[in-house]
Amino acid sequence: MTRSRKIRFTAAAVVLAALAAGTATTASARPEAVAKATACGALFDDFNYTSRTDPNFTGHDWSVRTGAGGPGIPDTWTAANVSFPTVDGQKSLQLKAATNGTAGGTTQAQVQQNALRFFEGTYATRFKFSDTPTTGNDGDHINQTFYTISPLDYDWEPTYSELDISEYLPNGGWGETGPVNFITSWNTYQVDPFDGWRKSTARYSSHNGWHTLVTVVAGGHVKYYIDGALAADHTTDDAGHNVYPRRPMTLNYNLWFIDLDAHTGGTSNYVQSADWVYYAKNETLTPAQITTRVNNFRTAGTTHQDNISC
């Protein structure tokens, strides 16, 4: 498998452009309800927003990308591709990407937690993958992602950190021909010509529909779970390079095209959705414990809490 980081570039320019945004805000529920839901040092967001311009959305340190650069088809990031519909009964963050096979007819979407404050602990999201477009011909090399990342300050920067919790390619890409989900932990890389150190696990099956993704970063191991089952346990790459994060990262959702080579027909529209996201700083939690905490938030009527800094 060959993966070009020139095409898939998600590092320094993207992250640094967002760091001017504000820091986290307080919870939206009663303090006593929040205290029962979780301990100090966590982010929970139920994506209960009216639109991408909802002041609560931006006030909770989220931003929608409209800048230049990659990954995928450069300079095609569109704010209008981010919305908050009800999906299967739950308010959700939804990203759209569309293409007619030309760069000018392509749009992609990215949403980011701006601050570099996600490091050790437990990450989780309930994520809806899609195997087919909502409209138009199928077959595009679409990439449905949830990941954390730090800036690449220069080639082979030794503290660079990135965890691709899921990169789902329902129609293949990067030399693959069928549905595959790549789970990848990075050490570092150089941009051009691309060369990088990482450990990647590939799951060759359809992931269509809702799945709960959990990643535990603790004790030198990065453990990835899908629907409660261990999918990968990363420590070093095959050459012995450490792939455990070395610095705080941002938290991101991204929907983009690897290339336009497989497109046919008119415009095709693809979506991915997230029901909620949760991060517990410096805590090692099981998928079952995550489910309990999310249920506690919802029972308490808490749609957002952010006390990572405490």
PDB file of N, CA and C in Angstrom, residues 14 17-18 52 63-70 74-82 108-112:
ATOM      1  N   VAL A  14      -2.739  23.153   8.571  1.00  0.00           N
ATOM      2  CA  VAL A  14      -4.122  23.033   9.007  1.00  0.00           C
ATOM      3  C   VAL A  14      -4.250  23.340  10.491  1.00  0.00           C
ATOM      4  N   ALA A  17      -3.328  27.073  11.538  1.00  0.00           N
ATOM      5  CA  ALA A  17      -4.318  28.055  11.117  1.00  0.00           C
ATOM      6  C   ALA A  17      -5.467  28.164  12.102  1.00  0.00           C
ATOM      7  N   ALA A  18      -5.682  27.106  12.879  1.00  0.00           N
ATOM      8  CA  ALA A  18      -6.824  27.102  13.797  1.00  0.00           C
ATOM      9  C   ALA A  18      -6.471  27.489  15.216  1.00  0.00           C
ATOM     10  N   ARG A  52     -23.759  25.426  11.748  1.00  0.00           N
ATOM     11  CA  ARG A  52     -22.327  25.688  11.910  1.00  0.00           C
ATOM     12  C   ARG A  52     -22.061  27.101  12.424  1.00  0.00           C
ATOM     13  N   SER A  63     -14.205  24.684  15.092  1.00  0.00           N
ATOM     14  CA  SER A  63     -14.140  25.511  13.896  1.00  0.00           C
ATOM     15  C   SER A  63     -14.390  24.646  12.674  1.00  0.00           C
ATOM     16  N   VAL A  64     -14.888  25.293  11.613  1.00  0.00           N
ATOM     17  CA  VAL A  64     -15.130  24.643  10.332  1.00  0.00           C
ATOM     18  C   VAL A  64     -14.083  25.139   9.348  1.00  0.00           C
ATOM     19  N   ARG A  65     -13.429  24.231   8.682  1.00  0.00           N
ATOM     20  CA  ARG A  65     -12.329  24.619   7.815  1.00  0.00           C
ATOM     21  C   ARG A  65     -12.828  25.205   6.495  1.00  0.00           C
ATOM     22  N   THR A  66     -12.214  26.328   6.112  1.00  0.00           N
ATOM     23  CA  THR A  66     -12.461  26.929   4.803  1.00  0.00           C
ATOM     24  C   THR A  66     -11.150  27.290   4.120  1.00  0.00           C
ATOM     25  N   GLY A  67     -10.032  26.946   4.706  1.00  0.00           N
ATOM     26  CA  GLY A  67      -8.731  27.342   4.196  1.00  0.00           C
ATOM     27  C   GLY A  67      -8.253  26.495   3.041  1.00  0.00           C
ATOM     28  N   ALA A  68      -7.055  26.796   2.611  1.00  0.00           N
ATOM     29  CA  ALA A  68      -6.462  26.137   1.457  1.00  0.00           C
ATOM     30  C   ALA A  68      -5.771  24.842   1.861  1.00  0.00           C
ATOM     31  N   GLY A  69      -5.150  24.195   0.881  1.00  0.00           N
ATOM     32  CA  GLY A  69      -4.339  23.023   1.134  1.00  0.00           C
ATOM     33  C   GLY A  69      -5.106  21.724   1.085  1.00  0.00           C
ATOM     34  N   GLY A  70      -4.370  20.623   1.415  1.00  0.00           N
ATOM     35  CA  GLY A  70      -4.931  19.297   1.408  1.00  0.00           C
ATOM     36  C   GLY A  70      -5.434  18.924   2.785  1.00  0.00           C
ATOM     37  N   PRO A  74      -6.941  19.780  -3.286  1.00  0.00           N
ATOM     38  CA  PRO A  74      -6.565  21.015  -2.582  1.00  0.00           C
ATOM     39  C   PRO A  74      -7.577  22.134  -2.774  1.00  0.00           C
ATOM     40  N   ASP A  75      -7.726  22.931  -1.723  1.00  0.00           N
ATOM     41  CA  ASP A  75      -8.472  24.188  -1.771  1.00  0.00           C
ATOM     42  C   ASP A  75      -9.961  23.995  -2.051  1.00  0.00           C
ATOM     43  N   THR A  76     -10.543  22.906  -1.530  1.00  0.00           N
ATOM     44  CA  THR A  76     -11.964  22.631  -1.790  1.00  0.00           C
ATOM     45  C   THR A  76     -12.773  22.545  -0.502  1.00  0.00           C
ATOM     46  N   TRP A  77     -12.278  23.143   0.580  1.00  0.00           N
ATOM     47  CA  TRP A  77     -12.948  23.061   1.876  1.00  0.00           C
ATOM     48  C   TRP A  77     -14.105  24.057   1.935  1.00  0.00           C
ATOM     49  N   THR A  78     -15.296  23.559   2.285  1.00  0.00           N
ATOM     50  CA  THR A  78     -16.516  24.351   2.175  1.00  0.00           C
ATOM     51  C   THR A  78     -17.292  24.309   3.487  1.00  0.00           C
ATOM     52  N   ALA A  79     -17.537  25.475   4.080  1.00  0.00           N
ATOM     53  CA  ALA A  79     -18.265  25.537   5.344  1.00  0.00           C
ATOM     54  C   ALA A  79     -19.688  25.017   5.195  1.00  0.00           C
ATOM     55  N   ALA A  80     -20.297  25.222   4.032  1.00  0.00           N
ATOM     56  CA  ALA A  80     -21.679  24.793   3.824  1.00  0.00           C
ATOM     57  C   ALA A  80     -21.848  23.280   3.893  1.00  0.00           C
ATOM     58  N   ASN A  81     -20.748  22.546   3.878  1.00  0.00           N
ATOM     59  CA  ASN A  81     -20.811  21.085   3.937  1.00  0.00           C
ATOM     60  C   ASN A  81     -20.918  20.545   5.355  1.00  0.00           C
ATOM     61  N   VAL A  82     -21.039  21.423   6.340  1.00  0.00           N
ATOM     62  CA  VAL A  82     -21.157  21.022   7.747  1.00  0.00           C
ATOM     63  C   VAL A  82     -22.553  21.393   8.247  1.00  0.00           C
ATOM     64  N   GLN A 108     -15.097  19.456   0.006  1.00  0.00           N
ATOM     65  CA  GLN A 108     -14.768  18.572   1.114  1.00  0.00           C
ATOM     66  C   GLN A 108     -15.120  19.272   2.420  1.00  0.00           C
ATOM     67  N   ALA A 109     -15.001  18.559   3.561  1.00  0.00           N
ATOM     68  CA  ALA A 109     -15.410  19.144   4.836  1.00  0.00           C
ATOM     69  C   ALA A 109     -14.492  18.692   5.963  1.00  0.00           C
ATOM     70  N   GLN A 110     -14.233  19.620   6.899  1.00  0.00           N
ATOM     71  CA  GLN A 110     -13.445  19.321   8.095  1.00  0.00           C
ATOM     72  C   GLN A 110     -13.939  20.157   9.266  1.00  0.00           C
ATOM     73  N   VAL A 111     -14.044  19.526  10.431  1.00  0.00           N
ATOM     74  CA  VAL A 111     -14.401  20.189  11.680  1.00  0.00           C
ATOM     75  C   VAL A 111     -13.322  19.855  12.702  1.00  0.00           C
ATOM     76  N   GLN A 112     -12.936  20.837  13.503  1.00  0.00           N
ATOM     77  CA  GLN A 112     -11.787  20.669  14.389  1.00  0.00           C
ATOM     78  C   GLN A 112     -12.010  21.304  15.747  1.00  0.00           C
TER      79      GLN A 112
END
